[in-house]
Coordinates of C-alpha atoms in Angstrom, one line a residue:
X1 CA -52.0 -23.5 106.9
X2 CA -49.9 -26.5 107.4
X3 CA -47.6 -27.1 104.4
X4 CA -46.0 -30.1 103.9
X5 CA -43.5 -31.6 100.6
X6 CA -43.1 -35.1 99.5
X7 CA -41.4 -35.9 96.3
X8 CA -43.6 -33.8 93.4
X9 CA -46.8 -33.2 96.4
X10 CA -47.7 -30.4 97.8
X11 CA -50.4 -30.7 101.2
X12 CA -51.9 -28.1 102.1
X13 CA -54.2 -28.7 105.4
X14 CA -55.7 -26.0 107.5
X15 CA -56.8 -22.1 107.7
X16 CA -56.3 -20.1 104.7
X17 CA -53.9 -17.0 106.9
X18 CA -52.8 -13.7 105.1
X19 CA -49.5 -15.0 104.7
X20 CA -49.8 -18.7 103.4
X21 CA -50.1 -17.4 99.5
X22 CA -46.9 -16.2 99.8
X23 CA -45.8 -19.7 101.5
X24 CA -48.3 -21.6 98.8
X25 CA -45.8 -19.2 95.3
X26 CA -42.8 -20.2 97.2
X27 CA -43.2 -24.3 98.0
X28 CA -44.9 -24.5 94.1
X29 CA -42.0 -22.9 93.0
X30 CA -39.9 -25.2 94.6
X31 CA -41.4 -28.1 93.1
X32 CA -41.9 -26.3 89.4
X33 CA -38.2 -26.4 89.4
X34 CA -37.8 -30.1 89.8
X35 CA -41.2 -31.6 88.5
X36 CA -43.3 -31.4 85.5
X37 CA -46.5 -33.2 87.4
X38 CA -47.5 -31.4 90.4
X39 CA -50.1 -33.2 93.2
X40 CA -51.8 -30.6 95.3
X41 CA -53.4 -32.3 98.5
X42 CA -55.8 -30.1 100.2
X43 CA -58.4 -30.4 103.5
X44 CA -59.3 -26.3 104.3
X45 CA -62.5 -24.4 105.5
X46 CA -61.1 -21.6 103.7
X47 CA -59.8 -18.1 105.2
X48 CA -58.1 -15.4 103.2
X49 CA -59.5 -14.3 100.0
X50 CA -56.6 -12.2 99.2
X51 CA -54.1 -15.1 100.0
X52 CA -56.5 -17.9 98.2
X53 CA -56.5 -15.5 95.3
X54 CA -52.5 -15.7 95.2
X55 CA -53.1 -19.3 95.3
X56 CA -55.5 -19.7 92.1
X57 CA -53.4 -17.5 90.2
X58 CA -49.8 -19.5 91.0
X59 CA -51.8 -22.4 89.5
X60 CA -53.2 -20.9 86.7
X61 CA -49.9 -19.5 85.0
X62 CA -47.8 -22.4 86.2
X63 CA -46.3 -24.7 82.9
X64 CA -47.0 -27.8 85.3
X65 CA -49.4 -30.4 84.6
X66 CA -50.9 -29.8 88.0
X67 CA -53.6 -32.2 90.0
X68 CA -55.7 -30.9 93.2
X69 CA -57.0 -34.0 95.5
X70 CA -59.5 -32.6 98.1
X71 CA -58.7 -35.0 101.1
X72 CA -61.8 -34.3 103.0
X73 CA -62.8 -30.5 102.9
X74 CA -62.9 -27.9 100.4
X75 CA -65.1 -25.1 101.7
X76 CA -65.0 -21.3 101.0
X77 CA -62.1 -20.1 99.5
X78 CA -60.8 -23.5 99.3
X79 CA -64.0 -24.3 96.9
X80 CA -62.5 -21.2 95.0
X81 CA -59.1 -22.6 94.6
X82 CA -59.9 -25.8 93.2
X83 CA -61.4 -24.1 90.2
X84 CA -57.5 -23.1 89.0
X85 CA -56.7 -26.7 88.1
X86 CA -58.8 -28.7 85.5
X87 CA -57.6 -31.9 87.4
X88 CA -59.4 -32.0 90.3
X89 CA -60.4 -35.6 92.5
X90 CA -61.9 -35.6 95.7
X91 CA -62.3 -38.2 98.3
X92 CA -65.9 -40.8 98.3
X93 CA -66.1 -39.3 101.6
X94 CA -65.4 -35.4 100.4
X95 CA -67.5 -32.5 100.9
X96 CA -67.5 -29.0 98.7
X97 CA -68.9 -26.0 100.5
X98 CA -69.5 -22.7 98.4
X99 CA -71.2 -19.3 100.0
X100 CA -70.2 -16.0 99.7
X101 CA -67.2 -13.9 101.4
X102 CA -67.9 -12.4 104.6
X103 CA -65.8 -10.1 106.9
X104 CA -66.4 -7.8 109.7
X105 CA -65.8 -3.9 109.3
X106 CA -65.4 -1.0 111.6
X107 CA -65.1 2.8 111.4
X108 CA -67.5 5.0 109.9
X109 CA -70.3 4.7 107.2
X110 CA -67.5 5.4 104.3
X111 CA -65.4 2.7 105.8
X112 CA -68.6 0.0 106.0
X113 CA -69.3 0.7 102.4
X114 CA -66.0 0.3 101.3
X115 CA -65.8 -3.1 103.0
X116 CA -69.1 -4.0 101.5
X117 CA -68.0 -3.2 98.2
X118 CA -64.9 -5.2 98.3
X119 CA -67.2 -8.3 99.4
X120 CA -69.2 -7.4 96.7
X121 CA -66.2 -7.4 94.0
X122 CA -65.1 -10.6 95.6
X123 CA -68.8 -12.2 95.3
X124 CA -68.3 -11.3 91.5
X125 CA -65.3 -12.9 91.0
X126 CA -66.6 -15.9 92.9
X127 CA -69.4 -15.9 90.6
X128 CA -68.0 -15.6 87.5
X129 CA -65.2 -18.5 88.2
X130 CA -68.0 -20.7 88.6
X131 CA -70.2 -19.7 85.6
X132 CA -66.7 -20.4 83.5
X133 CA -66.3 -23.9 85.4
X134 CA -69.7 -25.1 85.7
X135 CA -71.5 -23.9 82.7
X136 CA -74.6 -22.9 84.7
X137 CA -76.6 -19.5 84.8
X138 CA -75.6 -16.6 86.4
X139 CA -78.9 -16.8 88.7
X140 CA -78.5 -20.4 89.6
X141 CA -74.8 -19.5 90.7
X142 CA -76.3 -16.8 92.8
X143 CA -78.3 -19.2 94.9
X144 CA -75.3 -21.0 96.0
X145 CA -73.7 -18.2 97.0
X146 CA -76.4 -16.5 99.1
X147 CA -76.2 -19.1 101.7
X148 CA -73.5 -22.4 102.5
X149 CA -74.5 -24.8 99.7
X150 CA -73.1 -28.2 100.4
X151 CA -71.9 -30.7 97.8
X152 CA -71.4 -34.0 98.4
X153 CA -68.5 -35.7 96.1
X154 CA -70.7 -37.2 93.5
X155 CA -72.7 -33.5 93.7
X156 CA -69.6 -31.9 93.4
X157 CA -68.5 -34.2 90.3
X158 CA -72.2 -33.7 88.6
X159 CA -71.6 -30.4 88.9
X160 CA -68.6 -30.2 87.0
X161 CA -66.5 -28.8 90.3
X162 CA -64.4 -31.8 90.6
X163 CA -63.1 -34.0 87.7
X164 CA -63.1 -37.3 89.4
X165 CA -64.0 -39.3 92.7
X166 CA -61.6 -41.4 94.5
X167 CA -61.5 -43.8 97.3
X168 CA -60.9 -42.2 100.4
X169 CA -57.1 -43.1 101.9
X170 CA -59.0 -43.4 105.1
X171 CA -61.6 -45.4 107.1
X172 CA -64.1 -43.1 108.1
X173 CA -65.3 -43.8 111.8
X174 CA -68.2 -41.3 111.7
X175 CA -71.7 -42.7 110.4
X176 CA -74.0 -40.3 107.8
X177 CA -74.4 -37.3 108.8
X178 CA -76.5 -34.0 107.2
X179 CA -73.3 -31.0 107.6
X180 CA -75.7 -28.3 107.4
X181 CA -76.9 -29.7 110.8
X182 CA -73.4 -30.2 112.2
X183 CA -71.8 -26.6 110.9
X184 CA -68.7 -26.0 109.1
X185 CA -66.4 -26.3 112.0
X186 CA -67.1 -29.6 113.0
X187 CA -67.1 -30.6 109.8
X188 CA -63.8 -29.6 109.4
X189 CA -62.6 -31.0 112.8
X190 CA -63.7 -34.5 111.6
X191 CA -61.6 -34.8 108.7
X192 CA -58.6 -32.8 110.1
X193 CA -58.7 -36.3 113.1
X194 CA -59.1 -38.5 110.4
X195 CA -56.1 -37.6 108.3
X196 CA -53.3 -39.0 109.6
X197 CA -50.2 -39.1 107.6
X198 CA -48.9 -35.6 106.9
X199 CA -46.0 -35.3 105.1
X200 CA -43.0 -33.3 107.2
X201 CA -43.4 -29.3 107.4
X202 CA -42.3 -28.1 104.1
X203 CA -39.6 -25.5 103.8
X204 CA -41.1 -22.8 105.8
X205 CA -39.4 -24.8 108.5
X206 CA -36.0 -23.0 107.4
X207 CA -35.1 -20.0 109.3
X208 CA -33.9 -18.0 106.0
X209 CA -36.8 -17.2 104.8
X210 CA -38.8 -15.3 107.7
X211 CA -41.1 -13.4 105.3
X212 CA -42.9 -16.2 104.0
X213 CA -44.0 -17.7 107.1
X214 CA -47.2 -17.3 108.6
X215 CA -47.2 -15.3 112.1
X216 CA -49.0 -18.4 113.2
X217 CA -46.0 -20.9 112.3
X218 CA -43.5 -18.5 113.5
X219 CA -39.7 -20.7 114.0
X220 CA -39.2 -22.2 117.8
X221 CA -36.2 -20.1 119.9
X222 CA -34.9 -23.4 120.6
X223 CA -33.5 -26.0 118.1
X224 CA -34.8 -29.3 119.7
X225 CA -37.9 -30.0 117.3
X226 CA -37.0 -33.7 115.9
X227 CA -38.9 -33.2 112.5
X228 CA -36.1 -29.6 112.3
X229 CA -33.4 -31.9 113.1
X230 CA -34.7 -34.8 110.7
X231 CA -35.0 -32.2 108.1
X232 CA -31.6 -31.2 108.0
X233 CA -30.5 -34.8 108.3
X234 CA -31.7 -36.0 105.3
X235 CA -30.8 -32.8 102.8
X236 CA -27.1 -32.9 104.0
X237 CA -27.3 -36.6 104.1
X238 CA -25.5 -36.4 107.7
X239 CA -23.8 -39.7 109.0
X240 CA -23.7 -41.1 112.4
X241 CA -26.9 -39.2 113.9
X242 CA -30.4 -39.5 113.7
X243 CA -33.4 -37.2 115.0
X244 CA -32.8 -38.2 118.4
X245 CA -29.5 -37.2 118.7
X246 CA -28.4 -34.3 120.7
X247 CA -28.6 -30.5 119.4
X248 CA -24.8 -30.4 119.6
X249 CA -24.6 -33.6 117.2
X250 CA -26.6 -32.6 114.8
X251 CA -25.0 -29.5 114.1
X252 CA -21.2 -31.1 114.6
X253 CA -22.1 -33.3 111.8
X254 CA -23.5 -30.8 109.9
X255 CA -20.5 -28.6 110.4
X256 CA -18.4 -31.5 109.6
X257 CA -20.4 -31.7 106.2
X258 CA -19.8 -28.0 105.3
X259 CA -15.8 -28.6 105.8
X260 CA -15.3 -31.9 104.0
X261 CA -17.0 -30.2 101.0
X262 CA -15.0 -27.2 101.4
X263 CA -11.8 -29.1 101.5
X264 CA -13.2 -31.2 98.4
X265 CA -13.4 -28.3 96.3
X266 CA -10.1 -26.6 97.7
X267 CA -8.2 -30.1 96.7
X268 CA -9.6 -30.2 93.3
X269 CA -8.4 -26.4 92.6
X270 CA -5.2 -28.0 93.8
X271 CA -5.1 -30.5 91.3
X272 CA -6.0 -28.2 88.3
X273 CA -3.6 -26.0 89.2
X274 CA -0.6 -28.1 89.9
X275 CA -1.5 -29.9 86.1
X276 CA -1.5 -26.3 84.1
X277 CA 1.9 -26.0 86.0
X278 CA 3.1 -29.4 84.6
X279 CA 1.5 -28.7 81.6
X280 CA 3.3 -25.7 80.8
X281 CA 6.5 -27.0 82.0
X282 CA 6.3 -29.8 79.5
X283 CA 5.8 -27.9 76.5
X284 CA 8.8 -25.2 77.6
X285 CA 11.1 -28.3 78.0
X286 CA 9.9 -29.5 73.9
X287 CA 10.6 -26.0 72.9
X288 CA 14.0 -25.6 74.6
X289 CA 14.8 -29.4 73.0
X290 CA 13.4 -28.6 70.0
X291 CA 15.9 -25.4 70.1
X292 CA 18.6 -27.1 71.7
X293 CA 18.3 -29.4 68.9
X294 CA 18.5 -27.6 66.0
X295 CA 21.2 -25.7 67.4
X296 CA 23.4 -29.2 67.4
X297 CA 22.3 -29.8 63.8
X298 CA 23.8 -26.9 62.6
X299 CA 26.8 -26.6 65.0
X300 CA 26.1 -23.5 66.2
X301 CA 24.9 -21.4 69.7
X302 CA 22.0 -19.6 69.3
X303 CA 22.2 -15.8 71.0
X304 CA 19.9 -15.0 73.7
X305 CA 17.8 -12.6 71.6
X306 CA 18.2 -15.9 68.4
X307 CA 16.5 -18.3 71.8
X308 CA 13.8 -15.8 72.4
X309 CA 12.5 -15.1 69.3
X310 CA 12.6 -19.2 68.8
X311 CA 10.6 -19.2 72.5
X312 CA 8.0 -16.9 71.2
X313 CA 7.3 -18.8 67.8
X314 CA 6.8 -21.9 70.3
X315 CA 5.1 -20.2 72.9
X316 CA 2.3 -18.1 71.0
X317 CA 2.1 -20.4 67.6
X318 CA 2.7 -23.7 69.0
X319 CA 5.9 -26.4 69.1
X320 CA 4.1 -27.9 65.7
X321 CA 5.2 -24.5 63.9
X322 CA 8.6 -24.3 66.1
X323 CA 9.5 -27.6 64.4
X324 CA 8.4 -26.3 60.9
X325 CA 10.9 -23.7 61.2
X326 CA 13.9 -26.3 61.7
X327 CA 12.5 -29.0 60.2
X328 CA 14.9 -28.8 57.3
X329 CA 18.1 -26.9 59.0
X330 CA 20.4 -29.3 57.1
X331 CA 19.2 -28.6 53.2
X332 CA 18.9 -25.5 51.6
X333 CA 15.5 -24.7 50.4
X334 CA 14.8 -22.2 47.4
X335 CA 11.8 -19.8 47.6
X336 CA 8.8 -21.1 46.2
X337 CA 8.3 -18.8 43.7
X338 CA 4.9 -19.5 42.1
X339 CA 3.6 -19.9 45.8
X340 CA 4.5 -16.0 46.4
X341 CA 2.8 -15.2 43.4
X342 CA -0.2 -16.7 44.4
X343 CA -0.3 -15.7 47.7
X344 CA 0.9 -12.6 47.0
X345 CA -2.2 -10.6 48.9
X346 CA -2.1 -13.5 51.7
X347 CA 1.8 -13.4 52.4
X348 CA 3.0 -9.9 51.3
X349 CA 6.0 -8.5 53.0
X350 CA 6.3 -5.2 54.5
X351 CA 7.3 -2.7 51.5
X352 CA 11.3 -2.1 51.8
X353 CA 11.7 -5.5 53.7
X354 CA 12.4 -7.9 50.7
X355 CA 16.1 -7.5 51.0
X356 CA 16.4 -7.9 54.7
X357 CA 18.8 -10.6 55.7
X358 CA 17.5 -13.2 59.0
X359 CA 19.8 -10.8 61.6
X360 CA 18.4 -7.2 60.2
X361 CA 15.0 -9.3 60.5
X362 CA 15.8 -10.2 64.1
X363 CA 17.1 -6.8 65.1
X364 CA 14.6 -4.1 63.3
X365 CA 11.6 -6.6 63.5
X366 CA 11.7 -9.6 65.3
X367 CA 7.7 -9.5 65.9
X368 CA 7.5 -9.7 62.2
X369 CA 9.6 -12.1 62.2
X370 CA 7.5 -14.7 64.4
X371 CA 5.1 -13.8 62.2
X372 CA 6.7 -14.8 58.8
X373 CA 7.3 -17.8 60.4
X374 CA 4.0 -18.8 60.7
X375 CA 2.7 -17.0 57.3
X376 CA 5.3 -17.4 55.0
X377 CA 7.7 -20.4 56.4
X378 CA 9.0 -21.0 53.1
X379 CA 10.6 -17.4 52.9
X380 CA 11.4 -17.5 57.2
X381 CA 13.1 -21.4 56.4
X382 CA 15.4 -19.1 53.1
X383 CA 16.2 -16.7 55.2
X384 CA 17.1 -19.2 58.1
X385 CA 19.6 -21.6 56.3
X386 CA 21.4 -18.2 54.7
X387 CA 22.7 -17.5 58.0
X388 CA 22.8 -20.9 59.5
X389 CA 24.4 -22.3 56.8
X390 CA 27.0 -20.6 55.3

């Protein structure tokens, strides 16, 4: 089949091939992600039964509210597929064809009868699809499968098959005509002339995805297709070439594309890192003033192992509990007795610690004593102005 994608449609024109179900999961997909209303526009004779059955069944379990328009044709397994969406318009102009599967067989007897009974399980599931859809009896179902029962649109709609008639988006240029009398081929053939304005070939186009193309739409060797080259135009949004441009243009700009993103991203990594770096030298320079300060207040130097207890408290609790610490250096402040008492579960000190001194603090513990600090600044700021301000 011919696939093509435009905004939230799907097209679908053509031969149902043993690959195109996988093509048909992979474009719906596509759109599934970005849409919540699906259009599926479809002109086919048919073809695979295996494929078609991939088809129905992507429709069936998809959360989209999806809508089938038969364009002109929707014979065979195309007949069958229409049944997975209860949205279904056809053109004024539309035919429905339904008839049995058929296929050809070789080998020996076994083999024949094996390929008969998988017509046979196919007939049944034809069957009962249209049983469920149409609401007639089983027998009168048979009779349209036994031979290639034509529907006209308004049949097809009385029927139940379709949900709605439409006016065609083309003129027709052929008068009446009786299509058991012209065959199915012709038939076809007329509709696929008058259909005019496919949408571009759908992502099967792209040559990273080799699996789901048809062996009939297999990629060209050489890149000078201007629909390929229009393609990759408009999803990079290239500048300054068009789908006449050269091969060598195309994928300059393209190239060119790739690099101005890449140096996008490399100069925004720049940026973030060069402001952590300023950042964190900011808040080292309030510590160290914030240090350097205090140590003017009380007229004293601080030792190096004094400073780098100080940097820690600032560093891992934050410059707001650095300048709790020294907030009163000048004035004495007596323990807060009743808060200990209360707290006394909270803001316990280590057994055997109650009579250290600030130095014994700094020397046997100096983790704890970043940590009374922050837990218990009332007993850190004590200890603090004994030895500062004596």
């Amino acid at each position: 089949m011919i696939f093509g994608i435009k905004d939230n449609t799907l097209t679908m024109y053509g031969t149902i091939w043993e690959y195109d179900g996988q093509d048909f999961v992979y474009y719906l997909n596509m759109l599934e992600s970005k849409y919540s209303e699906i259009t599926i526009r479809m002109h086919t004779y048919g073809g695979s039964v295996f494929a078609g059955n991939l088809m129905c069944n992507a429709i069936e379990r998809s959360n989209a509210d999806i809508t089938i328009i038969i364009d002109g044709l929707a014979a065979s397994m195309g007949a069958v597929i229409i049944l997975s969406s209860k949205k279904v318009k056809i053109v004024n102009n539309g035919y429905v064809m339904i008839h049995a599967p058929s296929s050809g067989s070789y080998g020996n007897a076994k083999d024949h009868e094996s390929s008969a009974k998988l017509l046979r399980l196919m007939e049944d599931n034809f069957e009962h699809k249209l049983i469920l859809r149409t609401g007639k009896s089983k027998e009168e179902v048979r009779t349209w499968l036994e031979a290639d029962t034509w529907l006209s649109a308004q049949e097809a709609l009385d029927l139940g098959l379709v949900s709605e008639v439409i006016p065609a988006s083309v003129d027709t240029v052929y008068p009446s005509f009786v299509p058991e009398d012209v065959g199915e081929t012709e038939v076809y053939n007329m509709y696929a002339a008058l259909l005019t304005s496919v949408p571009s070939p759908a992502v099967s186009a792209f040559m990273g995805f080799p699996q789901l193309q048809p062996q009939s739409q297999q990629p060209q060797e050489n890149f000078n297709d201007n629909n390929m080259k229009q393609l990759l135009i408009a999803a990079f949004a290239l500048k300054g070439v068009n789908a006449q441009s050269s091969d060598t243009a195309v994928l300059e700009s393209l190239q060119n594309e790739f690099t101005a993103v890449n140096n996008a991203k490399t100069t925004a990594e720049t940026a973030k890192t060069t402001a952590e770096t300023k950042l964190k030298e900011y808040e080292s320079g309030r510590i160290k003033a914030i240090i350097d300060g205090a140590a003017a207040g009380l007229g004293k130097t601080f030792t190096d192992d004094e400073r780098k207890t100080y940097e820690s408290i600032g560093a891992t609790s934050g410059v707001e509990a650095l300048e709790m610490v020294f907030g009163n250096v000048v004035k004495p402040v007596a323990p807060n007795i009743s808060a200990h008492i209360q707290n006394a579960d909270k803001n316990q000190v280590a057994s055997g610690r109650d009579n250290w001194d600030f130095a014994q603090w700094q020397k046997e513990d100096p983790k704890g004593l970043e940590k009374l600090a922050t837990q218990d600044p009332e007993k850190f700021q004590t200890l603090f102005n004994a030895k500062y301000q004596s």
